[in-house]
Amino acid sequence: MRHQVNYSLYLVTDSTEAILGSRDLVEVVEQALLGGVTIVQYRDKTSDTGILISTAKKLHEKCKQHNIPLLINDRVDVALAVGCEGVHLGQDDMDISEARRILGEDKIIGATVSSIEEARIAVERGADYLGIGTLYATNTKKNTKDIIGVNGIRKILRFLDTKDAATKEVKSVCIGGVNASNLQRIIHQLSAPTPNNLNPKTIDGVAIVSAIIGASNPKEASEHLSHLLATPPPFKASSSEPHFWLEKDDDEISHLLSEAIKATKAVREKSPLSHNMTNLVVQNFAANVALSIGASPIMANYGDEASDLSKLGGALVVNMGTVTPEGLENYKKAIAAYNAAGGPIVLDPVGAGATSVRRNALATLMSTSYFDLIKGNEREIMQVARASGFTLDDSSQQRGVDSGSALFALPQRAYIVQRIAARERNVVLMTGATDIISDGTRTYSISNGHAYLGMITGSGCTLGTTLSAYLAANPQDKLYAAVAGILHYELAAEVAAGREDVKGPGTFVPAFIDELYHCSKDVVEGKLDWRGAAKVNCIKDVPDAGLLKEL
Ligand SMILES: *[C@@H]1O[C@H](CO)[C@@H](O)[C@H](O)[C@H]1NC(C)=O
Ligand SMILES: *[C@@H]1O[C@H](CO)[C@@H](O)[C@H](O)[C@H]1NC(C)=O
Ligand SMILES: *[C@@H]1O[C@H](CO)[C@@H](O)[C@H](O)[C@H]1NC(C)=O
């Protein structure tokens, strides 16, 4: 039994009034077993030993009928009395080696850990699996010291993956606030590839408490969770990943450009909704850009509207230019709605590093949501790296040679972008004189655009609008979609800036809106070819610049 446990849907019981209500625990667990939970931990911190043993015996009968292992939380004596399959030990409970000595080699022993050090010790002492958490705060668990979020769990998994062969074998589940609305995203985010290891060790299951025990129908709740475990999250549903490079660079670029033209056509045909959560500053400009490229802009800041809007096949742009507590709550609602509907979200973490409010807001959003594309300048993307759980090695900071104000040289920037994209399993765009964009596997540089774009307000924002429309219309390959959006935007800027009637940034704006319109219309009608003008390169063999530390 010990070595063949299926940890995927791991039920932890809770007998408190707040969760269980007045129902009978054994009946609730039986429903959960019928619904497909794969392992059960009986946790009851308050009942007397007599009650614990009699309840555990009843639970064990039910579990045996379904051939599902039963573990007892904390109480090795109760596990022995009942003869069940093992125990789960918290940090304050009996030592694992001691429990192993008492229970013998055949029993399952699990341990709660919330740090690398605790994980190291638990593995050394012979734990079969780790319950890693706490992921999110819950009503039953508010001890913030233990709340380690997605990043904390990723760190521990990375440690287990890289320490040694025996450590790699240890199983794990995550615990804390997992429910039907976040389960698929959590699983997606906890599998955090590196460019060199696309299949890293990840959790073997999710521990669920109130989403089953507190559910009005525990059987249906378990069935639903089990179904969610077996299906990809909505935001990956239409993706054609994994992606690979074509062998020759020339082939890659010409394929990319022909895909870009198809993507532009798709934006015009589908006219996707671009939902911008915004204040009023650049709204008009953003709306005009959206219309020019063939998208349908909507400016809606009220979070409760988002669940309806998210179902219309469009994309959301979250711009953190103005963060207020109320704004953040609206963002969260809208983001949750789009994640659930699978609608792409572009995150624009404007000035992300500038204040602690913004740094915290970014970290919270990244820990509780999936963003299909994150775009920012170099400093903003460095802050995204931190929010993704990387530590930056600032000593290796070098001035870029290709851009006067860049902190890092091009290969280093490519490394940072690729690394974040691989880990977040999304597309990351670092804008600059040369833009770098990656999906973690394929990385490109794009050197189009014009200096006027840097002299007008809202150019970064309206690029976000453009990208959102491209992602919405082309969900199968979001990297290609984003490259197409950048080319459209930057080539239009080049044409506009070169026009005779454009004398500077002021006359540039209306010309730019015109050219955004013509650029896509003409390319779709075959009157214009981007091939000569697009300055796109593949960046292959991105060197490990050692800038980002994971542990
Ligand atoms: C664990 O159980 C789930 C649900 O029954 C099943 O889909 C999955 O394949 C099992 N995993 C293993 C490793 O047996
Ligand atoms: C699911 O869990 C998250 C995080 O704990 C919580 O914010 C959210 O409200 C929960 N959703 C439901 C439907 O219970
Ligand atoms: C939406 O508009 C706001 C300004 O009004 C701007 O700050 C935000 O950047 C816009 N986002 C996009 C992508 O248009």
Coordinates of C-alpha atoms and ligand atoms in Angstrom, one line a residue:
M1 CA 0.0 0.0 0.0
R2 CA 2.6 2.5 1.1
H3 CA 4.2 2.8 -2.4
Q4 CA 1.1 2.8 -4.5
V5 CA -0.9 5.6 -3.0
N6 CA -2.8 7.8 -5.3
Y7 CA -2.6 11.3 -3.7
S8 CA -4.4 13.2 -6.4
L9 CA -7.7 14.1 -4.5
Y10 CA -6.7 14.0 -0.9
L11 CA -9.5 14.6 1.6
V12 CA -8.8 16.1 5.0
T13 CA -11.7 16.0 7.3
D14 CA -12.9 18.7 9.6
S15 CA -15.5 18.0 12.3
T16 CA -16.0 21.6 13.4
E17 CA -19.5 23.1 13.4
A18 CA -18.4 25.8 10.9
I19 CA -17.5 23.3 8.2
L20 CA -19.3 20.1 8.9
G21 CA -22.4 21.7 10.4
S22 CA -24.8 19.2 12.1
R23 CA -24.1 16.4 9.6
D24 CA -22.5 13.1 10.4
L25 CA -18.8 13.0 9.4
V26 CA -18.9 9.3 8.4
E27 CA -21.8 9.9 6.0
V28 CA -20.1 12.9 4.5
V29 CA -16.8 11.0 4.0
E30 CA -18.8 8.1 2.4
Q31 CA -20.3 10.6 -0.1
A32 CA -16.8 11.9 -0.8
L33 CA -15.5 8.3 -1.4
L34 CA -18.4 7.8 -3.8
G35 CA -17.4 11.0 -5.5
G36 CA -13.8 9.9 -6.1
V37 CA -11.5 11.1 -3.4
T38 CA -8.3 9.0 -3.5
I39 CA -7.1 9.2 0.1
V40 CA -8.6 10.3 3.4
Q41 CA -7.0 11.9 6.4
Y42 CA -9.1 12.0 9.6
R43 CA -8.3 15.2 11.4
D44 CA -10.0 16.0 14.7
K45 CA -8.0 18.1 17.1
T46 CA -10.6 18.3 19.9
S47 CA -12.5 15.0 20.5
D48 CA -11.6 12.6 23.2
T49 CA -9.6 9.5 22.4
G50 CA -12.6 7.2 22.7
I51 CA -14.6 9.2 20.2
L52 CA -11.5 9.4 17.9
I53 CA -11.1 5.7 17.9
S54 CA -14.7 4.8 17.3
T55 CA -15.1 7.4 14.5
A56 CA -11.8 6.3 12.9
K57 CA -13.0 2.7 12.9
K58 CA -16.2 3.6 11.1
L59 CA -14.2 5.7 8.6
H60 CA -11.8 2.9 8.1
E61 CA -14.7 0.5 7.3
K62 CA -16.0 2.9 4.6
C63 CA -12.5 3.5 3.2
K64 CA -11.7 -0.2 3.0
Q65 CA -14.9 -0.7 1.0
H66 CA -13.5 1.7 -1.6
N67 CA -9.9 0.5 -1.3
I68 CA -8.9 3.9 -0.2
P69 CA -6.2 4.5 2.5
L70 CA -7.2 6.2 5.7
L71 CA -4.6 8.2 7.7
I72 CA -5.0 9.7 11.1
N73 CA -3.8 13.2 11.9
D74 CA -1.3 13.5 14.7
R75 CA -2.4 10.4 16.7
V76 CA -0.2 7.4 16.2
D77 CA -2.0 5.6 19.0
V78 CA -5.3 6.0 17.3
A79 CA -3.9 4.7 14.0
L80 CA -2.5 1.7 15.8
A81 CA -5.8 1.0 17.6
V82 CA -7.7 1.2 14.3
G83 CA -5.1 -0.6 12.2
C84 CA -5.5 2.0 9.4
E85 CA -2.9 2.7 6.7
G86 CA -0.9 5.5 8.4
V87 CA -0.6 8.9 10.0
H88 CA -0.1 12.5 9.1
L89 CA 2.1 14.5 11.4
G90 CA 2.3 18.2 11.9
Q91 CA 5.4 20.1 13.0
D92 CA 4.3 19.9 16.7
D93 CA 3.4 16.2 16.5
M94 CA 5.4 13.1 17.1
D95 CA 8.8 12.9 15.4
I96 CA 8.6 11.0 12.1
S97 CA 11.4 8.5 12.9
E98 CA 9.7 7.7 16.2
A99 CA 6.4 7.2 14.4
R100 CA 8.1 5.0 11.8
R101 CA 9.6 2.9 14.6
I102 CA 6.2 2.4 16.2
L103 CA 4.2 1.9 13.0
G104 CA 6.6 -0.2 11.0
E105 CA 7.7 -0.1 7.4
D106 CA 4.3 -0.7 5.8
K107 CA 2.5 2.3 7.0
I108 CA 2.2 5.7 5.3
I109 CA 3.7 8.6 7.1
G110 CA 3.1 12.1 5.9
A111 CA 4.3 15.4 7.3
T112 CA 3.2 19.1 7.1
V113 CA 6.0 21.4 5.9
S114 CA 6.1 25.0 5.1
S115 CA 9.8 25.6 4.4
I116 CA 12.8 23.9 2.7
E117 CA 14.4 23.2 6.0
E118 CA 11.2 21.4 7.3
A119 CA 11.0 19.5 4.1
R120 CA 14.6 18.4 4.3
I121 CA 14.2 17.1 7.8
A122 CA 10.9 15.3 7.1
V123 CA 12.5 13.6 4.1
E124 CA 15.6 12.6 6.1
R125 CA 13.4 11.1 8.8
G126 CA 11.5 9.0 6.3
A127 CA 8.3 10.8 5.4
D128 CA 6.5 9.2 2.4
Y129 CA 4.8 12.4 1.4
L130 CA 4.7 16.0 2.4
G131 CA 1.7 18.2 2.9
I132 CA 3.1 21.5 1.7
G133 CA 1.4 24.7 2.8
T134 CA -0.3 26.8 3.7
L135 CA -1.1 27.9 0.2
Y136 CA -3.8 30.5 0.9
A137 CA -5.3 31.8 4.2
T138 CA -8.6 30.1 5.0
N139 CA -11.2 30.6 7.8
T140 CA -9.7 27.7 9.7
K141 CA -6.1 28.7 9.1
K142 CA -5.1 32.3 9.6
N143 CA -1.6 31.9 10.9
T144 CA 0.1 34.1 8.4
K145 CA 3.6 32.8 9.1
D146 CA 2.7 29.5 7.4
I147 CA 1.1 31.1 4.4
I148 CA 3.7 30.6 1.7
G149 CA 1.6 31.0 -1.4
V150 CA 2.4 29.6 -4.8
N151 CA 6.0 30.8 -4.7
G152 CA 6.8 29.1 -1.4
I153 CA 5.4 25.8 -2.6
R154 CA 7.4 26.1 -5.9
K155 CA 10.6 26.6 -3.9
I156 CA 10.0 23.5 -1.8
L157 CA 9.2 21.4 -5.0
R158 CA 12.3 22.7 -6.6
F159 CA 14.3 21.6 -3.6
L160 CA 12.8 18.1 -3.7
D161 CA 13.5 17.9 -7.4
T162 CA 17.1 18.9 -7.3
K163 CA 18.4 17.6 -3.9
D164 CA 19.1 14.0 -4.6
A165 CA 17.4 10.9 -6.2
A166 CA 15.8 9.7 -2.9
T167 CA 14.3 13.2 -2.2
K168 CA 12.9 13.3 -5.7
E169 CA 10.9 10.2 -5.0
V170 CA 9.0 11.8 -2.1
K171 CA 5.4 12.6 -2.9
S172 CA 3.6 15.8 -2.1
V173 CA 0.3 17.5 -1.9
C174 CA -0.5 21.2 -1.4
I175 CA -2.9 22.4 1.2
G176 CA -4.7 25.6 2.1
G177 CA -7.8 27.2 0.5
V178 CA -7.9 24.9 -2.6
N179 CA -11.3 24.7 -4.1
A180 CA -13.0 24.2 -7.5
S181 CA -12.4 27.8 -8.5
N182 CA -8.6 27.8 -8.1
L183 CA -7.6 24.1 -8.4
Q184 CA -6.7 24.0 -12.1
R185 CA -4.7 27.2 -11.9
I186 CA -2.8 26.1 -8.8
I187 CA -1.8 22.8 -10.5
H188 CA -0.8 24.7 -13.6
Q189 CA 1.3 27.2 -11.7
L190 CA 2.9 24.7 -9.4
S191 CA 4.4 22.8 -12.3
A192 CA 7.0 25.5 -12.9
P193 CA 9.4 24.5 -15.8
T194 CA 12.8 25.9 -16.3
P195 CA 14.1 26.3 -19.9
N196 CA 16.3 23.2 -19.2
N197 CA 13.7 21.1 -17.5
L198 CA 10.3 21.3 -19.1
N199 CA 8.9 18.5 -16.8
P200 CA 9.9 19.4 -13.3
K201 CA 8.7 17.6 -10.2
T202 CA 5.3 18.9 -9.2
I203 CA 2.6 18.1 -6.6
D204 CA 1.0 14.7 -6.7
G205 CA -2.3 15.9 -5.5
V206 CA -4.3 18.6 -3.7
A207 CA -5.5 18.4 -0.2
I208 CA -9.1 19.6 0.2
V209 CA -11.0 20.4 3.3
S210 CA -14.0 22.6 3.3
A211 CA -14.6 22.5 -0.5
I212 CA -15.8 18.9 0.2
I213 CA -16.6 18.6 3.9
G214 CA -18.5 21.9 3.8
A215 CA -20.2 21.3 0.4
S216 CA -23.9 20.9 0.4
N217 CA -23.4 17.8 -1.8
P218 CA -20.0 16.2 -0.9
K219 CA -20.3 13.5 -3.6
E220 CA -20.9 16.0 -6.4
A221 CA -18.3 18.3 -5.1
S222 CA -15.7 15.5 -5.1
E223 CA -16.8 14.4 -8.6
H224 CA -16.4 17.9 -9.8
L225 CA -13.0 18.4 -8.3
S226 CA -11.9 15.0 -9.7
H227 CA -13.0 16.1 -13.1
L228 CA -11.2 19.4 -12.8
L229 CA -8.0 17.6 -11.9
A230 CA -8.2 15.6 -15.1
T231 CA -8.7 18.6 -17.4
P232 CA -6.5 21.5 -18.4
P233 CA -7.5 25.0 -17.1
P234 CA -9.8 27.1 -19.4
F235 CA -7.0 29.5 -20.2
K236 CA -5.1 26.6 -21.8
A237 CA -8.1 24.9 -23.4
S238 CA -7.5 26.2 -26.9
S239 CA -3.7 26.2 -26.8
S240 CA -1.8 24.1 -29.2
E241 CA 1.3 23.8 -26.9
P242 CA 3.9 22.5 -26.7
H243 CA 5.8 24.6 -29.2
F244 CA 9.1 24.0 -30.8
W245 CA 11.5 25.9 -33.0
L246 CA 11.6 25.2 -36.6
E247 CA 15.1 24.0 -37.5
K248 CA 16.3 26.9 -39.6
D249 CA 16.0 30.5 -38.4
D250 CA 14.8 31.7 -41.9
D251 CA 12.1 29.1 -41.9
E252 CA 11.1 30.1 -38.4
I253 CA 10.8 33.8 -39.2
S254 CA 8.9 33.3 -42.5
H255 CA 6.5 30.9 -40.8
L256 CA 6.1 33.4 -38.0
L257 CA 5.4 36.3 -40.4
S258 CA 2.8 34.3 -42.3
E259 CA 1.1 33.3 -39.0
A260 CA 1.2 37.0 -38.1
I261 CA -0.8 37.9 -41.2
K262 CA -3.3 35.3 -40.4
A263 CA -3.5 36.6 -36.8
T264 CA -4.1 40.1 -38.1
K265 CA -6.9 38.8 -40.3
A266 CA -8.4 37.0 -37.4
V267 CA -8.6 40.2 -35.3
R268 CA -10.4 42.0 -38.2
E269 CA -12.8 39.0 -38.7
K270 CA -13.6 38.3 -35.1
S271 CA -13.5 41.9 -33.8
P272 CA -12.8 40.7 -30.3
L273 CA -13.8 42.7 -27.2
S274 CA -10.9 44.4 -25.6
H275 CA -11.9 45.1 -22.0
N276 CA -9.9 47.8 -20.4
M277 CA -10.0 48.4 -16.7
T278 CA -9.0 51.9 -16.5
N279 CA -9.2 55.5 -15.2
L280 CA -10.0 58.2 -17.7
V281 CA -6.6 59.5 -18.7
V282 CA -5.8 57.6 -21.9
Q283 CA -9.2 56.0 -22.4
N284 CA -10.1 57.8 -25.6
F285 CA -6.8 57.1 -27.3
A286 CA -7.0 53.4 -26.2
A287 CA -10.5 53.1 -27.6
N288 CA -9.4 54.6 -30.9
V289 CA -6.5 52.3 -31.2
A290 CA -8.7 49.3 -30.5
L291 CA -11.2 50.4 -33.2
S292 CA -8.4 51.0 -35.7
I293 CA -7.0 47.5 -35.5
G294 CA -10.5 46.0 -35.8
A295 CA -11.2 45.3 -32.1
S296 CA -14.2 46.4 -30.0
P297 CA -13.1 48.4 -27.0
I298 CA -15.0 48.5 -23.8
M299 CA -13.9 50.5 -20.8
A300 CA -15.5 48.9 -17.7
N301 CA -14.0 49.2 -14.2
Y302 CA -16.8 47.7 -12.2
G303 CA -15.7 44.1 -11.2
D304 CA -19.1 42.7 -11.0
E305 CA -19.8 43.3 -14.7
A306 CA -16.8 41.2 -15.7
S307 CA -18.4 37.8 -15.3
D308 CA -20.9 38.7 -18.1
L309 CA -18.2 40.4 -20.2
S310 CA -15.8 37.6 -19.9
K311 CA -18.1 35.3 -21.7
L312 CA -18.1 37.3 -24.9
G313 CA -14.9 35.9 -26.3
G314 CA -12.7 38.9 -25.6
A315 CA -9.7 39.7 -23.5
L316 CA -9.0 41.8 -20.4
V317 CA -6.3 44.4 -20.0
V318 CA -5.3 45.0 -16.4
N319 CA -3.3 48.2 -16.1
M320 CA -1.8 48.9 -12.7
G321 CA -1.1 52.5 -13.5
T322 CA -3.4 53.6 -10.7
V323 CA -3.8 51.2 -7.9
T324 CA -6.3 51.8 -5.2
P325 CA -7.7 49.2 -2.7
E326 CA -11.1 49.4 -4.4
G327 CA -9.5 49.2 -7.8
L328 CA -7.6 46.1 -6.7
E329 CA -10.8 44.4 -5.6
N330 CA -12.4 45.1 -9.0
Y331 CA -9.3 43.8 -10.8
K332 CA -9.4 40.6 -8.8
K333 CA -13.1 40.0 -9.6
A334 CA -12.5 40.6 -13.3
I335 CA -9.4 38.5 -13.4
A336 CA -11.1 35.6 -11.7
A337 CA -14.0 35.9 -14.2
Y338 CA -11.7 35.9 -17.3
N339 CA -9.5 33.0 -15.9
A340 CA -12.7 31.0 -15.3
A341 CA -14.0 31.7 -18.8
G342 CA -10.5 31.2 -20.4
G343 CA -10.4 34.7 -21.8
P344 CA -6.9 36.0 -22.2
I345 CA -5.6 38.6 -19.7
V346 CA -2.8 41.1 -20.4
L347 CA -1.1 42.4 -17.3
D348 CA 0.6 45.8 -17.6
P349 CA 2.3 46.3 -14.2
V350 CA 3.0 50.0 -14.7
G351 CA 5.6 51.3 -12.3
A352 CA 5.5 47.9 -10.5
G353 CA 8.6 48.5 -8.5
A354 CA 8.0 52.1 -7.6
T355 CA 6.1 51.6 -4.3
S356 CA 5.5 48.8 -1.8
V357 CA 1.8 49.1 -2.5
R358 CA 2.4 48.3 -6.1
R359 CA 5.0 45.5 -5.4
N360 CA 2.5 43.9 -3.0
A361 CA -0.4 44.3 -5.4
L362 CA 1.7 42.6 -8.2
A363 CA 2.8 39.7 -5.9
T364 CA -0.8 39.1 -4.8
L365 CA -2.2 39.2 -8.3
M366 CA 0.4 36.8 -9.6
S367 CA -0.1 34.4 -6.7
T368 CA -3.9 34.3 -7.2
S369 CA -4.3 34.5 -10.9
Y370 CA -3.0 33.5 -14.3
F371 CA -1.9 36.1 -16.8
D372 CA -1.6 35.0 -20.4
L373 CA 0.8 37.8 -21.2
I374 CA 2.7 40.1 -18.9
K375 CA 4.3 43.2 -20.5
G376 CA 6.5 45.8 -19.1
N377 CA 9.7 47.7 -19.5
E378 CA 13.0 46.3 -18.1
R379 CA 12.5 47.5 -14.5
E380 CA 8.8 46.4 -14.4
I381 CA 9.8 42.9 -15.7
M382 CA 12.5 42.7 -13.0
Q383 CA 9.8 43.3 -10.5
V384 CA 7.7 40.6 -12.2
A385 CA 10.7 38.3 -11.7
R386 CA 10.6 39.0 -7.9
A387 CA 6.9 38.6 -7.8
S388 CA 7.4 35.2 -9.5
G389 CA 9.6 34.2 -6.5
F390 CA 13.1 34.7 -8.1
T391 CA 15.8 36.4 -6.2
L392 CA 17.9 38.8 -8.3
D393 CA 21.6 38.7 -8.3
D394 CA 22.3 42.4 -8.8
S395 CA 26.1 41.9 -8.8
S396 CA 25.9 40.6 -12.3
Q397 CA 24.0 43.7 -13.5
Q398 CA 25.6 45.2 -16.6
R399 CA 24.8 48.2 -18.7
G400 CA 23.3 47.2 -22.0
V401 CA 25.3 48.2 -25.0
D402 CA 22.3 48.3 -27.4
S403 CA 20.2 50.7 -25.4
G404 CA 21.4 53.7 -23.5
S405 CA 19.2 53.3 -20.5
A406 CA 19.1 49.4 -20.3
L407 CA 20.3 47.8 -17.1
F408 CA 21.2 44.6 -18.8
A409 CA 22.6 43.5 -22.1
L410 CA 20.4 41.8 -24.6
P411 CA 21.4 38.2 -23.8
Q412 CA 20.8 38.8 -20.2
R413 CA 17.4 40.4 -20.9
A414 CA 16.5 37.4 -23.1
Y415 CA 17.5 35.1 -20.2
I416 CA 15.3 36.9 -17.7
V417 CA 12.3 37.0 -20.0
Q418 CA 12.6 33.4 -21.0
R419 CA 13.1 32.2 -17.5
I420 CA 10.0 34.0 -16.2
A421 CA 7.8 32.9 -19.1
A422 CA 8.9 29.3 -18.6
R423 CA 8.1 29.4 -14.9
E424 CA 4.8 31.2 -15.3
R425 CA 3.9 29.2 -18.4
N426 CA 2.8 32.3 -20.2
V427 CA 4.1 35.0 -22.6
V428 CA 6.4 37.7 -21.2
L429 CA 7.3 40.8 -23.1
M430 CA 10.0 43.2 -22.1
T431 CA 9.6 46.4 -24.1
G432 CA 12.5 48.7 -25.1
A433 CA 14.3 49.9 -28.1
T434 CA 14.5 46.2 -28.8
D435 CA 11.6 44.3 -27.5
I436 CA 12.1 40.7 -26.2
I437 CA 9.3 38.3 -26.0
S438 CA 9.2 34.6 -25.0
D439 CA 6.9 31.8 -24.1
G440 CA 9.7 30.0 -22.2
T441 CA 10.7 27.9 -25.2
R442 CA 10.9 30.3 -28.1
T443 CA 12.4 33.8 -27.7
Y444 CA 12.4 36.6 -30.2
S445 CA 13.7 40.1 -30.4
I446 CA 11.8 42.8 -32.3
S447 CA 13.5 46.1 -33.2
N448 CA 10.7 48.0 -34.9
G449 CA 8.8 51.1 -33.7
H450 CA 9.7 54.7 -33.6
A451 CA 11.0 57.2 -31.0
Y452 CA 7.7 59.2 -31.2
L453 CA 6.0 56.3 -29.4
G454 CA 8.0 57.2 -26.3
M455 CA 7.0 60.8 -26.5
I456 CA 3.2 60.4 -26.3
T457 CA 1.1 59.4 -23.3
G458 CA -0.6 56.0 -23.4
S459 CA 1.6 54.3 -26.0
G460 CA 2.5 51.4 -23.6
C461 CA -1.2 51.1 -22.6
T462 CA -2.4 51.1 -26.1
L463 CA 0.1 48.4 -27.1
G464 CA -1.6 46.4 -24.2
T465 CA -5.0 47.0 -25.9
T466 CA -3.6 45.8 -29.2
L467 CA -2.0 42.7 -27.7
S468 CA -5.3 41.8 -25.9
A469 CA -7.2 41.8 -29.2
Y470 CA -4.6 39.6 -30.9
L471 CA -4.6 37.1 -28.0
A472 CA -8.4 37.0 -28.0
A473 CA -8.6 36.4 -31.7
N474 CA -5.7 33.9 -31.8
P475 CA -5.8 31.7 -28.6
Q476 CA -4.0 28.7 -30.1
D477 CA -0.5 30.2 -30.1
K478 CA -0.4 33.3 -27.9
L479 CA 3.3 33.9 -28.6
Y480 CA 2.7 34.2 -32.3
A481 CA -0.4 36.3 -31.6
A482 CA 1.6 38.7 -29.5
V483 CA 4.4 39.0 -32.0
A484 CA 1.9 39.8 -34.7
G485 CA 0.3 42.5 -32.4
I486 CA 3.7 44.1 -31.8
L487 CA 4.6 44.1 -35.4
H488 CA 1.3 45.6 -36.4
Y489 CA 1.7 48.3 -33.8
E490 CA 5.3 49.2 -34.4
L491 CA 5.2 49.0 -38.2
A492 CA 2.2 51.4 -38.1
A493 CA 4.3 53.8 -36.0
E494 CA 7.2 53.6 -38.5
V495 CA 4.9 54.4 -41.4
A496 CA 3.1 57.2 -39.5
A497 CA 6.4 58.8 -38.3
G498 CA 7.7 58.8 -41.9
R499 CA 4.7 60.6 -43.3
E500 CA 5.3 64.1 -44.6
D501 CA 2.4 65.6 -42.7
V502 CA 3.9 64.4 -39.4
K503 CA 6.1 67.0 -37.9
G504 CA 6.5 65.6 -34.3
P505 CA 4.7 63.7 -31.5
G506 CA 1.5 65.9 -31.8
T507 CA 0.8 65.3 -35.5
F508 CA 2.1 61.7 -35.0
V509 CA -0.9 60.6 -32.9
P510 CA -3.7 61.0 -35.5
A511 CA -1.4 59.7 -38.2
F512 CA -0.6 56.6 -36.1
I513 CA -4.3 55.8 -35.6
D514 CA -4.7 56.1 -39.4
E515 CA -1.8 53.8 -40.1
L516 CA -2.9 51.2 -37.5
Y517 CA -6.0 51.0 -39.5
H518 CA -4.3 50.8 -42.9
C519 CA -1.6 48.6 -41.8
S520 CA -3.9 45.7 -40.9
K521 CA -6.5 46.4 -43.6
D522 CA -3.8 46.4 -46.3
V523 CA -1.9 43.4 -45.0
V524 CA -5.2 41.4 -44.8
E525 CA -6.1 42.4 -48.4
G526 CA -2.7 41.4 -49.6
K527 CA -1.7 45.0 -50.6
L528 CA 1.1 45.2 -48.0
D529 CA 3.8 42.7 -47.1
W530 CA 5.4 43.0 -43.6
R531 CA 8.3 40.8 -44.6
G532 CA 10.7 43.5 -45.7
A533 CA 10.0 45.7 -42.8
A534 CA 9.7 43.4 -39.8
K535 CA 13.0 43.2 -37.8
V536 CA 12.4 40.0 -35.9
N537 CA 15.1 37.6 -34.8
C538 CA 15.1 34.2 -33.1
I539 CA 17.2 34.2 -29.9
K540 CA 18.3 30.6 -29.5
D541 CA 20.5 29.1 -26.9
V542 CA 19.7 31.8 -24.4
P543 CA 22.7 31.6 -22.0
D544 CA 22.1 31.0 -18.3
A545 CA 23.2 34.4 -17.1
G546 CA 22.8 33.2 -13.4
L547 CA 20.9 36.4 -12.7
L548 CA 17.8 34.8 -11.2
K549 CA 18.1 32.5 -8.2
E550 CA 15.3 30.2 -7.2
L551 CA 16.2 28.9 -3.7
Ligands
LIG1 C1 -5.4 8.7 -9.4 O1 -6.8 8.7 -9.4 C2 -7.3 9.5 -10.4 C3 -8.8 9.6 -10.1 O2 -9.3 8.4 -10.0 C4 -6.9 9.0 -11.7 O3 -7.5 9.8 -12.8 C5 -5.4 9.0 -11.8 O4 -5.0 8.4 -13.1 C6 -4.8 8.2 -10.7 N1 -3.4 8.4 -10.7 C7 -2.5 7.4 -10.6 C8 -1.1 7.8 -10.5 O5 -2.9 6.3 -10.5
LIG2 C1 -11.7 29.4 -3.2 O1 -10.5 29.7 -2.4 C2 -10.0 31.0 -2.6 C3 -8.7 31.1 -1.8 O2 -8.8 30.4 -0.6 C4 -11.1 32.0 -2.0 O3 -10.6 33.3 -2.2 C5 -12.3 31.8 -2.8 O4 -13.3 32.6 -2.3 C6 -12.8 30.4 -2.8 N1 -13.9 30.2 -3.7 C7 -15.0 29.6 -3.3 C8 -16.0 29.4 -4.4 O5 -15.1 29.1 -2.2
LIG3 C1 -6.9 51.6 -20.3 O1 -6.9 53.0 -20.1 C2 -6.1 53.5 -19.0 C3 -6.0 54.9 -19.0 O2 -7.2 55.5 -19.3 C4 -4.8 53.3 -19.1 O3 -4.0 53.8 -18.0 C5 -4.8 52.0 -19.3 O4 -3.5 51.9 -19.5 C6 -5.6 51.6 -20.5 N1 -5.2 50.3 -20.8 C7 -5.2 50.0 -22.0 C8 -4.4 48.8 -22.4 O5 -5.7 50.6 -22.9

